[in-house]
Amino acid sequence: DTEVTQTPKHLVMGMTNKKSLKCEQHMGHRAMYWYKQKAKKPPELMFVYSYEKLSINESVPSRFSPECPNSSLLNLHLHALQPEDSALYLCASSQLLTGAGQPQHFGDGTRLSIL
Amino acid sequence: DQQVKQNSPSLSVQEGRISILNCDYTNSMFDYFLWYKKYPAEGPTFLISISSIKDKNEDGRFTVFLNKSAKHLSLHIVPSQPGDSAVYFCAASARYGSGNTGKLIFGQGTTLQVKP
């Protein structure tokens, strides 16, 4: 089992809504990541968790709030988003923090549209 | 400042021939390099990686070459198949201080089309 599962696959929300994206992996990986990808652009790192602790926040606006309740689960809580936040949100995991021999494995993402 | 560059936005190759995708980087701290393939409506799929202590890594039809002095890596696909048609991203990570940061820097991607 080498899967990273993300739900929902699609999400449409208004600017005043609160919603959450969910990511799950059962590979025993201890590092998990959130990325944002706009059309025809590479993924951009948002957050890194290592052993359920936030280790990197790439200056992401506070309307995005990550949470790692346990080693298998990663959430991204959304509140008061802007239309420019519409994008594909990707979750990834790796056995340990990425370095030699530690590739990141990605889920299929959540396509988020802000009305 | 783009630290990882894929200068060819697209590449078209005939089925059965070799596909060569190129990637350049500027940060000499990078010590681990990866290639990902991405189909539309799917997340990136890890293909192959190479550590900076090696100059070549091979996995089936995929071979990655690393030239540290030129800060250049390439992905060779032999033979190319129509199912290889996708966007290919190279990515790099660095160790800072005593450990890994987990941060991957991606190139802009190259769209490969393999024609039957």
PDB file of C-alpha atoms in Angstrom:
ATOM      1  CA  ASP A   1       0.000   0.000   0.000  1.00  0.00           C
ATOM      2  CA  THR A   2       1.757   3.135  -1.228  1.00  0.00           C
ATOM      3  CA  GLU A   3      -1.159   5.516  -1.310  1.00  0.00           C
ATOM      4  CA  VAL A   4      -1.748   9.015  -0.084  1.00  0.00           C
ATOM      5  CA  THR A   5      -5.491   9.627  -0.022  1.00  0.00           C
ATOM      6  CA  GLN A   6      -6.962  13.108  -0.212  1.00  0.00           C
ATOM      7  CA  THR A   7     -10.583  14.114   0.325  1.00  0.00           C
ATOM      8  CA  PRO A   8     -12.587  15.703  -1.075  1.00  0.00           C
ATOM      9  CA  LYS A   9     -11.439  15.538  -4.705  1.00  0.00           C
ATOM     10  CA  HIS A  10     -13.285  18.760  -5.537  1.00  0.00           C
ATOM     11  CA  LEU A  11     -14.460  21.583  -3.313  1.00  0.00           C
ATOM     12  CA  VAL A  12     -16.353  24.756  -4.157  1.00  0.00           C
ATOM     13  CA  MET A  13     -16.736  27.279  -1.372  1.00  0.00           C
ATOM     14  CA  GLY A  14     -17.671  30.871  -0.822  1.00  0.00           C
ATOM     15  CA  MET A  15     -15.307  33.408   0.653  1.00  0.00           C
ATOM     16  CA  THR A  16     -17.038  33.311   4.034  1.00  0.00           C
ATOM     17  CA  ASN A  17     -17.173  29.536   4.372  1.00  0.00           C
ATOM     18  CA  LYS A  18     -15.082  27.310   6.627  1.00  0.00           C
ATOM     19  CA  LYS A  19     -14.010  23.973   5.209  1.00  0.00           C
ATOM     20  CA  SER A  20     -11.258  21.406   5.717  1.00  0.00           C
ATOM     21  CA  LEU A  21      -9.117  19.288   3.415  1.00  0.00           C
ATOM     22  CA  LYS A  22      -8.076  15.876   4.616  1.00  0.00           C
ATOM     23  CA  CYS A  23      -5.027  13.753   3.825  1.00  0.00           C
ATOM     24  CA  GLU A  24      -4.333  10.226   5.018  1.00  0.00           C
ATOM     25  CA  GLN A  25      -1.434   7.805   4.587  1.00  0.00           C
ATOM     26  CA  HIS A  26      -0.845   4.373   6.087  1.00  0.00           C
ATOM     27  CA  MET A  27       2.736   3.830   4.997  1.00  0.00           C
ATOM     28  CA  GLY A  28       4.181   4.669   8.404  1.00  0.00           C
ATOM     29  CA  HIS A  29       5.655   7.896   7.044  1.00  0.00           C
ATOM     30  CA  ARG A  30       6.612  10.472   9.677  1.00  0.00           C
ATOM     31  CA  ALA A  31       6.829  13.536   7.417  1.00  0.00           C
ATOM     32  CA  MET A  32       3.824  15.084   5.691  1.00  0.00           C
ATOM     33  CA  TYR A  33       3.508  18.105   3.425  1.00  0.00           C
ATOM     34  CA  TRP A  34       0.956  20.493   1.926  1.00  0.00           C
ATOM     35  CA  TYR A  35       1.554  22.010  -1.514  1.00  0.00           C
ATOM     36  CA  LYS A  36      -0.417  24.419  -3.666  1.00  0.00           C
ATOM     37  CA  GLN A  37      -0.344  24.106  -7.451  1.00  0.00           C
ATOM     38  CA  LYS A  38      -1.742  26.633  -9.898  1.00  0.00           C
ATOM     39  CA  ALA A  39      -2.416  25.724 -13.523  1.00  0.00           C
ATOM     40  CA  LYS A  40       0.719  25.136 -15.609  1.00  0.00           C
ATOM     41  CA  LYS A  41       2.968  25.852 -12.599  1.00  0.00           C
ATOM     42  CA  PRO A  42       5.024  23.569 -10.366  1.00  0.00           C
ATOM     43  CA  PRO A  43       3.842  22.635  -6.864  1.00  0.00           C
ATOM     44  CA  GLU A  44       4.729  25.219  -4.218  1.00  0.00           C
ATOM     45  CA  LEU A  45       5.422  24.112  -0.682  1.00  0.00           C
ATOM     46  CA  MET A  46       3.106  25.459   2.028  1.00  0.00           C
ATOM     47  CA  PHE A  47       3.751  23.429   5.197  1.00  0.00           C
ATOM     48  CA  VAL A  48       5.975  20.598   6.421  1.00  0.00           C
ATOM     49  CA  TYR A  49       5.217  18.367   9.402  1.00  0.00           C
ATOM     50  CA  SER A  50       7.774  16.041  10.929  1.00  0.00           C
ATOM     51  CA  TYR A  51       6.708  13.643  13.698  1.00  0.00           C
ATOM     52  CA  GLU A  52       3.391  15.544  13.940  1.00  0.00           C
ATOM     53  CA  LYS A  53       5.126  18.862  14.594  1.00  0.00           C
ATOM     54  CA  LEU A  54       5.125  21.802  12.205  1.00  0.00           C
ATOM     55  CA  SER A  55       8.668  22.303  10.972  1.00  0.00           C
ATOM     56  CA  ILE A  56       8.179  24.647   8.010  1.00  0.00           C
ATOM     57  CA  ASN A  57       5.546  27.304   7.285  1.00  0.00           C
ATOM     58  CA  GLU A  58       6.379  29.002   3.988  1.00  0.00           C
ATOM     59  CA  SER A  59       4.841  32.336   5.060  1.00  0.00           C
ATOM     60  CA  VAL A  60       1.367  31.064   4.260  1.00  0.00           C
ATOM     61  CA  PRO A  61      -1.543  33.433   5.117  1.00  0.00           C
ATOM     62  CA  SER A  62      -3.337  32.596   8.347  1.00  0.00           C
ATOM     63  CA  ARG A  63      -6.560  31.814   6.467  1.00  0.00           C
ATOM     64  CA  PHE A  64      -4.849  28.439   5.880  1.00  0.00           C
ATOM     65  CA  SER A  65      -4.425  26.494   9.120  1.00  0.00           C
ATOM     66  CA  PRO A  66      -2.720  23.075   9.088  1.00  0.00           C
ATOM     67  CA  GLU A  67      -3.233  20.374  11.666  1.00  0.00           C
ATOM     68  CA  CYS A  68      -1.584  16.991  12.184  1.00  0.00           C
ATOM     69  CA  PRO A  69      -3.717  15.067  14.707  1.00  0.00           C
ATOM     70  CA  ASN A  70      -1.686  11.860  14.373  1.00  0.00           C
ATOM     71  CA  SER A  71       1.058  10.340  12.281  1.00  0.00           C
ATOM     72  CA  SER A  72      -1.360   9.169   9.553  1.00  0.00           C
ATOM     73  CA  LEU A  73      -3.527  12.226   9.175  1.00  0.00           C
ATOM     74  CA  LEU A  74      -2.988  15.773   7.950  1.00  0.00           C
ATOM     75  CA  ASN A  75      -5.688  18.415   7.700  1.00  0.00           C
ATOM     76  CA  LEU A  76      -5.782  21.850   6.130  1.00  0.00           C
ATOM     77  CA  HIS A  77      -8.455  24.126   7.585  1.00  0.00           C
ATOM     78  CA  LEU A  78      -9.687  26.894   5.307  1.00  0.00           C
ATOM     79  CA  HIS A  79     -11.433  30.095   6.324  1.00  0.00           C
ATOM     80  CA  ALA A  80     -12.208  33.346   4.534  1.00  0.00           C
ATOM     81  CA  LEU A  81     -10.345  32.368   1.394  1.00  0.00           C
ATOM     82  CA  GLN A  82      -9.886  34.651  -1.597  1.00  0.00           C
ATOM     83  CA  PRO A  83     -10.583  33.858  -5.262  1.00  0.00           C
ATOM     84  CA  GLU A  84      -6.827  33.731  -5.915  1.00  0.00           C
ATOM     85  CA  ASP A  85      -6.644  30.763  -3.522  1.00  0.00           C
ATOM     86  CA  SER A  86      -8.377  28.623  -6.137  1.00  0.00           C
ATOM     87  CA  ALA A  87      -5.857  25.908  -6.996  1.00  0.00           C
ATOM     88  CA  LEU A  88      -5.013  22.229  -6.690  1.00  0.00           C
ATOM     89  CA  TYR A  89      -3.945  21.412  -3.109  1.00  0.00           C
ATOM     90  CA  LEU A  90      -1.602  18.466  -2.898  1.00  0.00           C
ATOM     91  CA  CYS A  91      -0.619  16.435   0.118  1.00  0.00           C
ATOM     92  CA  ALA A  92       2.564  14.373   0.209  1.00  0.00           C
ATOM     93  CA  SER A  93       4.356  12.133   2.662  1.00  0.00           C
ATOM     94  CA  SER A  94       7.825  10.662   3.056  1.00  0.00           C
ATOM     95  CA  GLN A  95       9.340   8.163   5.456  1.00  0.00           C
ATOM     96  CA  LEU A  96      11.412  10.906   7.050  1.00  0.00           C
ATOM     97  CA  LEU A  97      12.079  14.495   5.987  1.00  0.00           C
ATOM     98  CA  THR A  98      13.108  14.488   2.337  1.00  0.00           C
ATOM     99  CA  GLY A  99      16.816  14.000   1.807  1.00  0.00           C
ATOM    100  CA  ALA A 100      18.889  11.275   0.234  1.00  0.00           C
ATOM    101  CA  GLY A 101      16.666   8.262  -0.255  1.00  0.00           C
ATOM    102  CA  GLN A 102      13.482   9.853   1.060  1.00  0.00           C
ATOM    103  CA  PRO A 103      11.212  10.710  -1.879  1.00  0.00           C
ATOM    104  CA  GLN A 104       7.865  12.343  -1.296  1.00  0.00           C
ATOM    105  CA  HIS A 105       4.754  10.509  -2.435  1.00  0.00           C
ATOM    106  CA  PHE A 106       1.807  12.622  -3.494  1.00  0.00           C
ATOM    107  CA  GLY A 107      -1.940  12.255  -3.347  1.00  0.00           C
ATOM    108  CA  ASP A 108      -4.141  13.232  -6.294  1.00  0.00           C
ATOM    109  CA  GLY A 109      -5.054  16.535  -4.701  1.00  0.00           C
ATOM    110  CA  THR A 110      -8.168  18.535  -3.937  1.00  0.00           C
ATOM    111  CA  ARG A 111      -9.315  20.921  -6.660  1.00  0.00           C
ATOM    112  CA  LEU A 112     -10.482  23.997  -4.768  1.00  0.00           C
ATOM    113  CA  SER A 113     -12.615  26.739  -6.309  1.00  0.00           C
ATOM    114  CA  ILE A 114     -13.435  29.913  -4.396  1.00  0.00           C
ATOM    115  CA  LEU A 115     -16.542  31.775  -5.541  1.00  0.00           C
TER     116      LEU A 115
ATOM    117  CA  ASP B   1      15.080  33.483  -8.445  1.00  0.00           C
ATOM    118  CA  GLN B   2      14.473  30.071  -9.977  1.00  0.00           C
ATOM    119  CA  GLN B   3      16.827  27.583  -8.361  1.00  0.00           C
ATOM    120  CA  VAL B   4      15.666  24.655 -10.506  1.00  0.00           C
ATOM    121  CA  LYS B   5      15.103  25.247 -14.205  1.00  0.00           C
ATOM    122  CA  GLN B   6      13.649  23.144 -16.974  1.00  0.00           C
ATOM    123  CA  ASN B   7      14.279  25.241 -20.044  1.00  0.00           C
ATOM    124  CA  SER B   8      12.266  23.135 -22.481  1.00  0.00           C
ATOM    125  CA  PRO B   9       8.519  23.551 -21.917  1.00  0.00           C
ATOM    126  CA  SER B  10       7.754  20.700 -24.297  1.00  0.00           C
ATOM    127  CA  LEU B  11       9.318  17.740 -26.086  1.00  0.00           C
ATOM    128  CA  SER B  12       7.917  15.496 -28.802  1.00  0.00           C
ATOM    129  CA  VAL B  13       9.407  12.055 -29.468  1.00  0.00           C
ATOM    130  CA  GLN B  14       8.509   9.075 -31.640  1.00  0.00           C
ATOM    131  CA  GLU B  15       7.474   5.856 -29.904  1.00  0.00           C
ATOM    132  CA  GLY B  16      10.455   3.542 -29.371  1.00  0.00           C
ATOM    133  CA  ARG B  17      13.026   6.350 -29.470  1.00  0.00           C
ATOM    134  CA  ILE B  18      14.847   7.924 -26.551  1.00  0.00           C
ATOM    135  CA  SER B  19      13.365  10.845 -24.603  1.00  0.00           C
ATOM    136  CA  ILE B  20      15.863  13.135 -22.869  1.00  0.00           C
ATOM    137  CA  LEU B  21      14.553  15.670 -20.382  1.00  0.00           C
ATOM    138  CA  ASN B  22      16.938  18.224 -18.950  1.00  0.00           C
ATOM    139  CA  CYS B  23      17.138  20.159 -15.711  1.00  0.00           C
ATOM    140  CA  ASP B  24      19.614  22.751 -14.396  1.00  0.00           C
ATOM    141  CA  TYR B  25      20.041  24.015 -10.864  1.00  0.00           C
ATOM    142  CA  THR B  26      21.876  26.904  -9.279  1.00  0.00           C
ATOM    143  CA  ASN B  27      22.068  26.059  -5.569  1.00  0.00           C
ATOM    144  CA  SER B  28      25.234  24.107  -4.762  1.00  0.00           C
ATOM    145  CA  MET B  29      23.650  23.004  -1.450  1.00  0.00           C
ATOM    146  CA  PHE B  30      21.241  20.688  -3.296  1.00  0.00           C
ATOM    147  CA  ASP B  31      22.243  17.084  -2.667  1.00  0.00           C
ATOM    148  CA  TYR B  32      19.199  15.028  -3.644  1.00  0.00           C
ATOM    149  CA  PHE B  33      17.365  15.181  -6.956  1.00  0.00           C
ATOM    150  CA  LEU B  34      14.100  13.612  -8.050  1.00  0.00           C
ATOM    151  CA  TRP B  35      11.976  13.254 -11.160  1.00  0.00           C
ATOM    152  CA  TYR B  36       8.183  13.182 -11.042  1.00  0.00           C
ATOM    153  CA  LYS B  37       5.634  12.477 -13.738  1.00  0.00           C
ATOM    154  CA  LYS B  38       2.210  14.125 -13.689  1.00  0.00           C
ATOM    155  CA  TYR B  39      -0.905  13.225 -15.625  1.00  0.00           C
ATOM    156  CA  PRO B  40      -3.836  15.678 -15.745  1.00  0.00           C
ATOM    157  CA  ALA B  41      -6.165  15.399 -12.740  1.00  0.00           C
ATOM    158  CA  GLU B  42      -3.617  13.315 -10.809  1.00  0.00           C
ATOM    159  CA  GLY B  43      -0.892  14.128  -8.310  1.00  0.00           C
ATOM    160  CA  PRO B  44       2.799  13.886  -9.233  1.00  0.00           C
ATOM    161  CA  THR B  45       4.107  10.310  -9.304  1.00  0.00           C
ATOM    162  CA  PHE B  46       7.644   9.694  -8.102  1.00  0.00           C
ATOM    163  CA  LEU B  47       9.781   8.161 -10.858  1.00  0.00           C
ATOM    164  CA  ILE B  48      13.431   8.064  -9.877  1.00  0.00           C
ATOM    165  CA  SER B  49      15.926   9.927  -7.731  1.00  0.00           C
ATOM    166  CA  ILE B  50      19.662  10.390  -7.374  1.00  0.00           C
ATOM    167  CA  SER B  51      21.911  11.424  -4.532  1.00  0.00           C
ATOM    168  CA  SER B  52      24.757  13.859  -5.164  1.00  0.00           C
ATOM    169  CA  ILE B  53      27.302  11.133  -4.356  1.00  0.00           C
ATOM    170  CA  LYS B  54      26.297   9.315  -7.550  1.00  0.00           C
ATOM    171  CA  ASP B  55      26.374  10.318 -11.209  1.00  0.00           C
ATOM    172  CA  LYS B  56      23.882   7.771 -12.539  1.00  0.00           C
ATOM    173  CA  ASN B  57      20.872   5.854 -11.324  1.00  0.00           C
ATOM    174  CA  GLU B  58      18.867   3.408 -13.398  1.00  0.00           C
ATOM    175  CA  ASP B  59      15.424   1.884 -12.920  1.00  0.00           C
ATOM    176  CA  GLY B  60      14.041  -0.077 -15.852  1.00  0.00           C
ATOM    177  CA  ARG B  61      13.469   2.268 -18.790  1.00  0.00           C
ATOM    178  CA  PHE B  62      14.390   5.327 -16.716  1.00  0.00           C
ATOM    179  CA  THR B  63      17.932   6.567 -16.098  1.00  0.00           C
ATOM    180  CA  VAL B  64      18.910   9.780 -14.355  1.00  0.00           C
ATOM    181  CA  PHE B  65      22.322  11.334 -14.914  1.00  0.00           C
ATOM    182  CA  LEU B  66      23.841  13.959 -12.634  1.00  0.00           C
ATOM    183  CA  ASN B  67      26.693  16.286 -13.618  1.00  0.00           C
ATOM    184  CA  LYS B  68      27.541  18.182 -10.444  1.00  0.00           C
ATOM    185  CA  SER B  69      30.217  20.380 -11.974  1.00  0.00           C
ATOM    186  CA  ALA B  70      27.717  21.617 -14.576  1.00  0.00           C
ATOM    187  CA  LYS B  71      24.810  21.612 -12.082  1.00  0.00           C
ATOM    188  CA  HIS B  72      22.823  19.642 -14.599  1.00  0.00           C
ATOM    189  CA  LEU B  73      20.714  16.510 -14.508  1.00  0.00           C
ATOM    190  CA  SER B  74      18.848  14.646 -17.181  1.00  0.00           C
ATOM    191  CA  LEU B  75      16.231  11.915 -17.375  1.00  0.00           C
ATOM    192  CA  HIS B  76      16.500   9.367 -20.175  1.00  0.00           C
ATOM    193  CA  ILE B  77      13.513   7.226 -21.097  1.00  0.00           C
ATOM    194  CA  VAL B  78      14.299   4.297 -23.381  1.00  0.00           C
ATOM    195  CA  PRO B  79      12.282   3.134 -25.230  1.00  0.00           C
ATOM    196  CA  SER B  80       9.639   5.850 -25.051  1.00  0.00           C
ATOM    197  CA  GLN B  81       6.012   4.711 -25.017  1.00  0.00           C
ATOM    198  CA  PRO B  82       2.784   6.651 -25.681  1.00  0.00           C
ATOM    199  CA  GLY B  83       1.816   6.115 -22.014  1.00  0.00           C
ATOM    200  CA  ASP B  84       4.867   8.171 -21.032  1.00  0.00           C
ATOM    201  CA  SER B  85       3.136  11.286 -22.380  1.00  0.00           C
ATOM    202  CA  ALA B  86       2.815  13.547 -19.324  1.00  0.00           C
ATOM    203  CA  VAL B  87       4.377  16.558 -17.618  1.00  0.00           C
ATOM    204  CA  TYR B  88       7.756  15.773 -16.058  1.00  0.00           C
ATOM    205  CA  PHE B  89       9.047  17.793 -13.108  1.00  0.00           C
ATOM    206  CA  CYS B  90      12.546  17.687 -11.721  1.00  0.00           C
ATOM    207  CA  ALA B  91      12.946  18.611  -8.067  1.00  0.00           C
ATOM    208  CA  ALA B  92      15.807  19.148  -5.650  1.00  0.00           C
ATOM    209  CA  SER B  93      16.340  19.257  -1.917  1.00  0.00           C
ATOM    210  CA  ALA B  94      19.161  20.389   0.322  1.00  0.00           C
ATOM    211  CA  ARG B  95      20.592  19.592   3.692  1.00  0.00           C
ATOM    212  CA  TYR B  96      21.017  22.666   5.840  1.00  0.00           C
ATOM    213  CA  GLY B  97      23.059  22.510   8.986  1.00  0.00           C
ATOM    214  CA  SER B  98      22.901  19.015  10.427  1.00  0.00           C
ATOM    215  CA  GLY B  99      19.727  17.750   8.848  1.00  0.00           C
ATOM    216  CA  ASN B 100      17.192  17.653   6.033  1.00  0.00           C
ATOM    217  CA  THR B 101      14.539  20.339   5.795  1.00  0.00           C
ATOM    218  CA  GLY B 102      12.062  18.346   3.747  1.00  0.00           C
ATOM    219  CA  LYS B 103      11.758  21.204   1.292  1.00  0.00           C
ATOM    220  CA  LEU B 104      11.509  20.243  -2.376  1.00  0.00           C
ATOM    221  CA  ILE B 105      12.134  22.881  -5.060  1.00  0.00           C
ATOM    222  CA  PHE B 106      10.472  22.038  -8.366  1.00  0.00           C
ATOM    223  CA  GLY B 107      11.318  23.042 -11.906  1.00  0.00           C
ATOM    224  CA  GLN B 108       8.605  24.445 -14.186  1.00  0.00           C
ATOM    225  CA  GLY B 109       8.003  21.112 -15.893  1.00  0.00           C
ATOM    226  CA  THR B 110       8.425  19.707 -19.397  1.00  0.00           C
ATOM    227  CA  THR B 111       5.462  18.306 -21.301  1.00  0.00           C
ATOM    228  CA  LEU B 112       6.504  15.116 -23.088  1.00  0.00           C
ATOM    229  CA  GLN B 113       4.466  13.836 -26.003  1.00  0.00           C
ATOM    230  CA  VAL B 114       5.303  10.385 -27.332  1.00  0.00           C
ATOM    231  CA  LYS B 115       3.789   9.825 -30.752  1.00  0.00           C
ATOM    232  CA  PRO B 116       2.740   6.313 -31.849  1.00  0.00           C
TER     233      PRO B 116
END
